[in-house]
Amino acid sequence: MSKAGLVLLDCWVSPFCMRVKIALNEKGLQYEARPEDLFGGKSDLLLNSNPIYKKVPVFLHDGKPLCESSIIVAYIDETWSSPPLLPSCSYARAQARFWADYIDKKVVFDACGNIWRSKGEVPVEAKTEFIEILKQLEGALGDKEYFNGDTFGFVDIVAIPLTCWFFALEKIGGFSVAAECPKFSSWMKRCLQRESVAKVMPDPEKVYEFVLMFRKMQGID
Amino acid sequence: MADEVVLLDFWASMFGIRVRIALAEKGIKYEYREEDLRNKSSLLLQMNPVHKKIPVLIHNDKPICESNVQVQYIDEVWHDTAPLLPSDPYQKANARLWADFVDKKTKGEEQARAKKEFMESLKLLEGELGDKAYFGGENLGYMDIALVSYYCWFHVYEKFGDFSIEAECPKLIAWAKRCMQKENVANSVPDQQKVYEFALHLKKIFGIE
């Protein structure tokens, strides 16, 4: 597959874009990542490829656009079957999709947003809710190496990119994920040892700087 | 082993409607159990401890939660009849994208500002439908199921918002009526008037006027 066939409209700090890059890396696929300037002006290609949401990531496969990170990862898994990112059993697949949906609904906007978007001191409830959600995920992980079981898979890909924002959340909120959720923290470290993940995830310090800058822009700091 | 399928549901829930349509399309026999949402059964709480919500699909004692996950599960397990998702990965991704759009954009929100956004979303959906009989093409598919489940609530939005969806999006309403002519859909969807009365009742309880 030539590099020109796979293009990702990207932003370095977006966990949603990271999901797609990790999936492509897991499949051993070459692709071109084109950075979008989300503040300066989105490209025509982005606006035309994703007219509904006008957001990154957009994945172009031989020019055909796909949007929404979880949907893109599922597409990549279905188009390039090896190694499989989802289990073969229908029930296990349903469980994986459930947890991916939970992560998007609960972790992304509610829990993370309530912390990094707070003006002044982060309310205790926001921190408590965040930790409770991580504990819920720890329950889903159980004694498995990965959410997917023995092998790294779909839910791991959906979840791991969000964790590069955790350092920023910990600094802003004054708490520690490792102290409160050691199992989750171990899973994070395990994923970060994978090359497909390590070469995509930005330095959490850089993400923290970005969040601070973004907060200033939004008048939160 | 014979399949045992139970659906924990609430008659007016758009999410429950989706699962009912999917099960009907596949010709699956199941036990429907109505939940009292003010007094949830211990089975519901046990089967969906994370969200504690309906619908919950229980297949041979194993629970599956979240309507779009349930519909995909039904499609994969009973794959021999009435495919709901296209087999082509790109078309499948497209169907999932639009079903996800329906959930993101057509939540029951506040009135006036939401009305404009709501109509814009419906117009986008009309665009996606184009000249096809259904979003799925010749036959009812995943995306049709995701959206038609909201149809019985359109009447509520129209009354509360004092506008006519048919006037602005005639193609979409034509599509909805086409779906409603299918027995599997008509049997799964509650009466619009009943839903409206229920919504009025909710308004009274929550003191919104």
Coordinates of C-alpha atoms in Angstrom, one line a residue:
Chain A
M1 CA 0.0 0.0 0.0
S2 CA 1.7 3.3 -1.1
K3 CA 2.0 6.0 1.5
A4 CA -0.1 8.3 -0.8
G5 CA -3.1 6.0 -0.3
L6 CA -3.4 6.7 3.5
V7 CA -3.6 10.2 4.8
L8 CA -4.4 11.4 8.2
L9 CA -5.5 15.0 8.9
D10 CA -3.9 15.4 12.3
C11 CA -3.2 17.4 15.4
W12 CA -0.4 16.4 17.7
V13 CA -2.2 16.9 20.9
S14 CA -5.5 15.3 19.9
P15 CA -6.1 12.0 21.6
F16 CA -8.6 11.1 18.9
C17 CA -5.9 11.5 16.2
M18 CA -3.5 9.4 18.3
R19 CA -6.0 6.5 18.3
V20 CA -5.9 6.4 14.5
K21 CA -2.1 6.6 14.4
I22 CA -1.7 3.8 16.9
A23 CA -4.1 1.6 15.0
L24 CA -2.2 2.2 11.7
N25 CA 1.1 1.4 13.5
E26 CA -0.3 -1.8 15.0
K27 CA -1.3 -2.9 11.5
G28 CA 2.2 -2.0 10.2
L29 CA 0.7 0.6 7.7
Q30 CA 2.6 3.5 6.2
Y31 CA 0.7 6.8 6.2
E32 CA 1.1 10.5 5.8
A33 CA 0.1 12.6 8.8
R34 CA -0.8 16.2 7.7
P35 CA -0.9 18.6 10.7
E36 CA -3.9 20.9 10.7
D37 CA -3.7 24.3 12.3
L38 CA -6.9 24.2 14.4
F39 CA -6.5 27.8 15.6
G40 CA -5.0 29.5 12.5
G41 CA -7.4 28.0 9.9
K42 CA -8.5 24.6 9.0
S43 CA -7.5 23.3 5.5
D44 CA -10.1 23.1 2.7
L45 CA -9.4 19.4 2.5
L46 CA -10.5 19.1 6.2
L47 CA -13.6 21.2 5.8
N48 CA -14.6 19.4 2.6
S49 CA -13.8 15.9 4.0
N50 CA -15.7 16.4 7.3
P51 CA -18.4 18.9 6.5
I52 CA -20.6 17.6 9.4
Y53 CA -18.2 18.2 12.3
K54 CA -15.2 20.0 10.6
K55 CA -12.9 18.2 13.0
V56 CA -9.7 16.1 13.1
P57 CA -9.0 13.2 12.8
V58 CA -10.0 12.7 9.2
F59 CA -8.6 9.5 7.6
L60 CA -8.4 9.4 3.8
H61 CA -8.1 6.0 2.2
D62 CA -7.4 6.5 -1.5
G63 CA -9.1 9.8 -1.2
K64 CA -12.3 8.5 0.6
P65 CA -12.8 10.3 3.9
L66 CA -13.7 8.7 7.2
C67 CA -14.5 10.6 10.4
E68 CA -14.9 10.0 14.1
S69 CA -11.9 8.2 15.7
S70 CA -13.6 5.0 17.0
I71 CA -15.3 4.5 13.7
I72 CA -12.0 5.0 11.8
V73 CA -10.2 2.5 14.1
A74 CA -13.0 -0.1 13.4
Y75 CA -12.7 0.6 9.7
I76 CA -8.9 0.1 9.8
D77 CA -9.4 -3.2 11.7
E78 CA -12.0 -4.4 9.2
T79 CA -10.0 -3.4 6.1
W80 CA -6.6 -4.7 7.2
S81 CA -7.4 -7.8 9.2
S82 CA -4.0 -8.6 10.8
P83 CA -3.4 -8.4 13.7
P84 CA -7.0 -8.3 14.8
L85 CA -7.9 -5.4 17.2
L86 CA -11.2 -6.8 18.2
P87 CA -11.9 -10.3 19.6
S88 CA -13.6 -12.8 17.2
C89 CA -16.4 -13.7 19.6
S90 CA -19.5 -11.5 19.1
Y91 CA -20.2 -11.1 22.8
A92 CA -16.6 -10.0 23.6
R93 CA -16.9 -7.6 20.7
A94 CA -20.1 -6.1 22.2
Q95 CA -18.3 -5.7 25.5
A96 CA -15.4 -3.9 23.8
R97 CA -17.8 -1.6 22.0
F98 CA -19.6 -0.9 25.2
W99 CA -16.4 0.1 27.0
A100 CA -15.2 2.2 24.0
D101 CA -18.6 4.0 24.2
Y102 CA -18.2 4.5 28.0
I103 CA -14.8 6.0 27.6
D104 CA -16.0 8.5 25.0
K105 CA -19.2 9.4 27.0
K106 CA -17.7 9.5 30.5
V107 CA -14.0 10.0 30.4
V108 CA -13.5 12.4 27.5
F109 CA -15.9 15.2 28.0
D110 CA -17.4 14.8 31.4
A111 CA -14.6 13.7 33.6
C112 CA -11.6 15.3 31.9
G113 CA -13.4 18.4 30.8
N114 CA -14.7 19.1 34.3
I115 CA -11.1 19.3 35.5
W116 CA -9.2 21.1 32.9
R117 CA -11.9 23.6 32.2
S118 CA -12.5 24.6 35.8
K119 CA -11.9 28.2 36.8
G120 CA -10.0 28.5 40.0
E121 CA -9.9 25.5 42.3
V122 CA -11.1 22.2 40.8
P123 CA -14.3 21.1 42.7
V124 CA -13.8 18.0 44.8
E125 CA -16.7 16.3 43.0
A126 CA -15.0 16.7 39.6
K127 CA -11.9 14.9 41.0
T128 CA -13.9 12.2 42.7
E129 CA -16.0 11.5 39.6
F130 CA -12.8 11.2 37.5
I131 CA -11.3 8.7 39.9
E132 CA -14.5 6.7 40.2
I133 CA -14.6 6.5 36.4
L134 CA -11.0 5.2 36.3
K135 CA -11.9 2.7 39.0
Q136 CA -14.9 1.5 36.8
L137 CA -12.4 1.0 34.0
E138 CA -10.1 -0.9 36.4
G139 CA -13.0 -3.2 37.0
A140 CA -13.4 -3.8 33.3
L141 CA -9.7 -4.5 33.0
G142 CA -9.8 -7.0 35.8
D143 CA -6.7 -9.3 35.9
K144 CA -6.1 -9.0 32.1
E145 CA -3.0 -7.6 30.6
Y146 CA -5.0 -5.3 28.3
F147 CA -8.7 -4.4 28.0
N148 CA -8.7 -6.7 25.0
G149 CA -7.3 -9.7 26.9
D150 CA -3.8 -11.0 26.3
T151 CA -3.3 -8.8 23.3
F152 CA -3.5 -5.1 22.9
G153 CA -6.7 -4.1 21.1
F154 CA -9.6 -1.8 20.3
V155 CA -10.5 -0.6 23.8
D156 CA -6.8 -0.1 24.7
I157 CA -6.4 2.0 21.6
V158 CA -9.5 4.1 22.5
A159 CA -8.3 4.6 26.0
I160 CA -4.5 5.1 26.0
P161 CA -4.3 8.4 24.1
L162 CA -6.4 10.1 26.8
T163 CA -3.7 9.3 29.4
C164 CA -1.2 11.8 28.0
W165 CA -3.6 14.5 29.2
F166 CA -3.6 13.0 32.8
F167 CA -0.4 14.8 33.8
A168 CA -2.1 18.1 33.0
L169 CA -5.2 17.0 34.9
E170 CA -3.1 16.0 37.9
K171 CA -1.3 19.3 38.0
I172 CA -4.5 21.4 37.6
G173 CA -6.5 19.2 40.0
G174 CA -3.8 18.3 42.6
F175 CA -4.2 14.5 42.6
S176 CA -2.3 11.4 41.4
V177 CA -3.7 8.7 39.2
A178 CA -1.0 6.3 40.2
A179 CA -1.8 6.7 43.8
E180 CA -5.6 6.3 43.4
C181 CA -5.7 3.7 40.6
P182 CA -2.5 1.7 40.6
K183 CA -3.9 -1.0 38.3
F184 CA -4.9 1.5 35.7
S185 CA -1.5 3.1 36.1
S186 CA 0.2 -0.3 35.4
W187 CA -1.9 -0.8 32.3
M188 CA -0.8 2.7 31.1
K189 CA 2.9 1.8 31.5
R190 CA 2.4 -1.5 29.8
C191 CA 0.8 0.2 26.7
L192 CA 3.5 2.9 26.6
Q193 CA 6.1 0.1 26.2
R194 CA 4.6 -0.7 22.8
E195 CA 6.4 1.0 19.9
S196 CA 3.1 1.7 18.2
V197 CA 2.0 3.8 21.1
A198 CA 5.3 5.3 22.3
K199 CA 6.1 6.9 18.9
V200 CA 2.7 8.5 18.8
M201 CA 2.1 9.8 22.3
P202 CA 3.4 13.3 23.0
D203 CA 5.4 14.3 26.1
P204 CA 2.9 14.9 28.9
E205 CA 4.8 18.0 29.8
K206 CA 4.2 19.4 26.4
V207 CA 0.5 18.6 26.6
Y208 CA 0.4 20.4 30.0
E209 CA 1.9 23.5 28.4
F210 CA -0.7 23.3 25.6
V211 CA -3.6 23.0 28.1
L212 CA -2.3 26.0 30.1
M213 CA -2.1 28.0 26.9
F214 CA -5.6 26.9 25.9
R215 CA -7.0 27.8 29.3
K216 CA -5.6 31.3 28.9
M217 CA -7.1 31.6 25.4
Q218 CA -10.5 30.6 26.8
G219 CA -10.1 33.1 29.7
I220 CA -10.0 30.3 32.3
D221 CA -6.6 31.3 33.7
Chain B
M1 CA -29.3 -24.9 23.0
A2 CA -32.2 -22.8 22.1
D3 CA -31.6 -19.0 22.3
E4 CA -33.1 -17.2 25.1
V5 CA -33.5 -13.5 24.5
V6 CA -34.9 -11.0 27.0
L7 CA -35.3 -7.3 26.5
L8 CA -35.6 -5.0 29.5
D9 CA -37.1 -1.9 28.2
F10 CA -39.5 1.1 28.6
W11 CA -42.3 1.6 26.1
A12 CA -41.4 5.2 25.1
S13 CA -37.6 4.8 24.9
M14 CA -36.2 5.6 21.5
F15 CA -33.2 3.4 22.4
G16 CA -35.5 0.5 23.2
I17 CA -37.3 1.0 20.0
R18 CA -34.2 0.4 18.0
V19 CA -33.5 -2.9 19.6
R20 CA -37.2 -4.0 19.1
I21 CA -37.0 -3.2 15.4
A22 CA -33.7 -5.0 15.0
L23 CA -35.1 -8.1 16.8
A24 CA -38.2 -8.0 14.6
E25 CA -36.2 -7.6 11.4
K26 CA -34.3 -10.7 12.3
G27 CA -37.4 -12.6 13.3
I28 CA -36.0 -13.3 16.8
K29 CA -38.5 -14.4 19.4
Y30 CA -37.8 -12.6 22.7
E31 CA -39.4 -11.8 26.1
Y32 CA -40.2 -8.1 26.5
R33 CA -40.1 -6.9 30.1
E34 CA -41.4 -3.4 30.9
E35 CA -39.3 -1.6 33.5
D36 CA -40.7 1.0 35.9
L37 CA -38.0 3.6 35.7
R38 CA -38.9 5.0 39.1
N39 CA -38.5 1.6 40.6
K40 CA -35.9 -0.3 38.6
S41 CA -35.8 -4.1 38.9
S42 CA -32.9 -5.8 40.6
L43 CA -32.3 -7.7 37.3
L44 CA -31.8 -4.4 35.5
L45 CA -29.4 -3.1 38.2
Q46 CA -27.5 -6.4 38.1
M47 CA -27.4 -6.6 34.3
N48 CA -26.4 -3.0 33.7
P49 CA -24.5 -1.9 36.8
V50 CA -22.5 0.7 35.0
H51 CA -25.4 2.9 33.6
K52 CA -28.4 1.3 35.3
K53 CA -30.4 2.1 32.2
I54 CA -32.7 0.4 29.7
P55 CA -32.6 -1.1 27.2
V56 CA -30.7 -4.2 28.3
L57 CA -30.6 -7.1 26.0
I58 CA -30.0 -10.4 27.7
H59 CA -28.9 -13.3 25.4
N60 CA -28.6 -16.7 27.2
D61 CA -28.2 -14.9 30.5
K62 CA -25.5 -12.6 29.2
P63 CA -26.2 -8.8 29.2
I64 CA -25.4 -6.4 26.4
C65 CA -26.0 -2.7 26.9
E66 CA -26.2 0.5 24.8
S67 CA -28.6 0.5 21.9
N68 CA -26.2 0.8 19.0
V69 CA -23.9 -1.9 20.5
Q70 CA -27.0 -4.1 20.9
V71 CA -28.1 -3.6 17.3
Q72 CA -24.6 -4.4 16.0
Y73 CA -24.5 -7.5 18.2
I74 CA -27.9 -8.7 16.9
D75 CA -26.7 -8.1 13.4
E76 CA -23.5 -10.2 14.0
V77 CA -25.1 -13.1 15.9
W78 CA -28.1 -13.5 13.6
H79 CA -26.2 -12.8 10.5
D80 CA -28.1 -15.1 8.2
T81 CA -31.2 -12.9 7.7
A82 CA -31.9 -9.2 7.0
P83 CA -28.4 -7.7 7.2
L84 CA -28.6 -4.4 9.0
L85 CA -25.1 -3.1 8.3
P86 CA -23.5 -3.2 4.9
S87 CA -20.7 -5.7 4.4
D88 CA -18.4 -3.2 2.7
P89 CA -16.2 -1.6 5.4
Y90 CA -16.4 1.9 4.0
Q91 CA -20.2 1.8 3.8
K92 CA -20.3 0.3 7.2
A93 CA -18.3 3.2 8.6
N94 CA -20.6 5.6 6.9
A95 CA -23.7 4.0 8.5
R96 CA -22.0 4.1 11.9
L97 CA -21.1 7.8 11.4
W98 CA -24.6 8.8 10.7
A99 CA -26.1 6.8 13.5
D100 CA -23.6 8.4 15.8
F101 CA -24.6 11.8 14.4
V102 CA -28.2 11.1 15.2
D103 CA -27.3 10.5 18.8
K104 CA -25.1 13.5 19.1
K105 CA -27.4 16.0 17.5
T106 CA -31.0 15.0 18.1
K107 CA -31.0 14.8 21.9
G108 CA -34.0 16.5 23.5
E109 CA -32.6 19.8 24.5
E110 CA -33.9 23.3 25.4
Q111 CA -36.3 24.9 23.0
A112 CA -35.5 27.8 20.7
R113 CA -31.8 27.6 20.0
A114 CA -32.1 23.8 19.8
K115 CA -34.9 24.2 17.3
K116 CA -32.6 25.8 14.7
E117 CA -29.9 23.3 15.3
F118 CA -32.4 20.4 15.3
M119 CA -33.7 21.5 11.9
E120 CA -30.2 21.9 10.5
S121 CA -29.4 18.4 11.7
L122 CA -32.5 17.0 10.0
K123 CA -31.6 18.8 6.8
L124 CA -28.2 17.2 6.9
L125 CA -29.8 13.8 7.3
E126 CA -32.1 14.5 4.4
G127 CA -29.0 15.2 2.3
E128 CA -27.5 11.9 3.3
L129 CA -30.8 10.1 2.4
G130 CA -30.8 11.6 -1.0
D131 CA -33.1 9.8 -3.4
K132 CA -32.7 6.4 -1.7
A133 CA -35.8 4.7 -0.2
Y134 CA -33.9 4.1 3.0
F135 CA -30.6 5.2 4.4
G136 CA -29.6 1.5 4.0
G137 CA -30.4 1.6 0.3
E138 CA -33.2 -0.6 -0.9
N139 CA -33.8 -2.0 2.5
L140 CA -34.0 -0.8 6.1
G141 CA -30.6 -0.8 7.7
Y142 CA -28.6 0.2 10.8
M143 CA -28.9 3.9 10.2
D144 CA -32.7 3.8 9.5
I145 CA -33.2 1.9 12.8
A146 CA -31.1 4.5 14.7
L147 CA -33.2 7.5 13.4
V148 CA -36.7 6.0 13.1
S149 CA -36.6 5.3 16.8
Y150 CA -36.8 9.1 17.3
Y151 CA -39.7 9.5 14.9
C152 CA -42.4 9.0 17.6
W153 CA -40.8 11.9 19.5
F154 CA -40.9 14.3 16.5
H155 CA -44.5 15.0 17.1
V156 CA -43.5 16.0 20.7
Y157 CA -40.8 18.4 19.5
E158 CA -43.2 19.9 16.9
K159 CA -45.9 20.6 19.5
F160 CA -43.5 21.9 22.1
G161 CA -41.5 23.9 19.6
D162 CA -44.5 25.0 17.6
F163 CA -43.1 24.2 14.1
S164 CA -43.7 21.6 11.4
I165 CA -40.9 19.2 10.5
E166 CA -42.8 18.1 7.4
A167 CA -42.9 21.6 6.0
E168 CA -39.1 21.9 6.3
C169 CA -38.0 18.3 5.6
P170 CA -40.7 16.7 3.5
K171 CA -38.3 14.0 2.2
L172 CA -37.4 12.9 5.7
I173 CA -41.0 12.6 6.8
A174 CA -41.7 10.7 3.6
W175 CA -38.9 8.3 4.6
A176 CA -40.3 8.0 8.2
K177 CA -43.7 7.1 6.9
R178 CA -42.2 4.6 4.5
C179 CA -40.5 2.9 7.5
M180 CA -43.7 3.0 9.5
Q181 CA -45.4 1.0 6.8
K182 CA -43.2 -1.9 7.6
E183 CA -44.8 -4.2 10.1
N184 CA -41.6 -4.7 12.2
V185 CA -41.2 -0.9 12.7
A186 CA -44.9 -0.2 13.3
N187 CA -45.1 -2.9 15.9
S188 CA -42.0 -1.6 17.7
V189 CA -42.9 2.0 17.8
P190 CA -45.4 3.4 20.3
D191 CA -48.3 5.6 19.3
Q192 CA -47.2 9.3 18.8
Q193 CA -50.1 10.6 20.8
K194 CA -49.3 8.4 23.7
V195 CA -45.7 9.6 23.6
Y196 CA -46.9 13.2 23.5
E197 CA -49.1 12.7 26.6
F198 CA -46.2 11.0 28.3
A199 CA -44.0 14.0 27.5
L200 CA -46.6 16.4 28.9
H201 CA -46.7 14.3 32.0
L202 CA -42.9 14.5 32.4
K203 CA -43.1 18.3 31.9
K204 CA -45.6 18.6 34.7
I205 CA -43.6 16.4 37.0
F206 CA -40.4 18.4 36.4
G207 CA -42.3 21.6 36.6
I208 CA -41.3 22.9 33.2
E209 CA -43.9 25.0 31.5

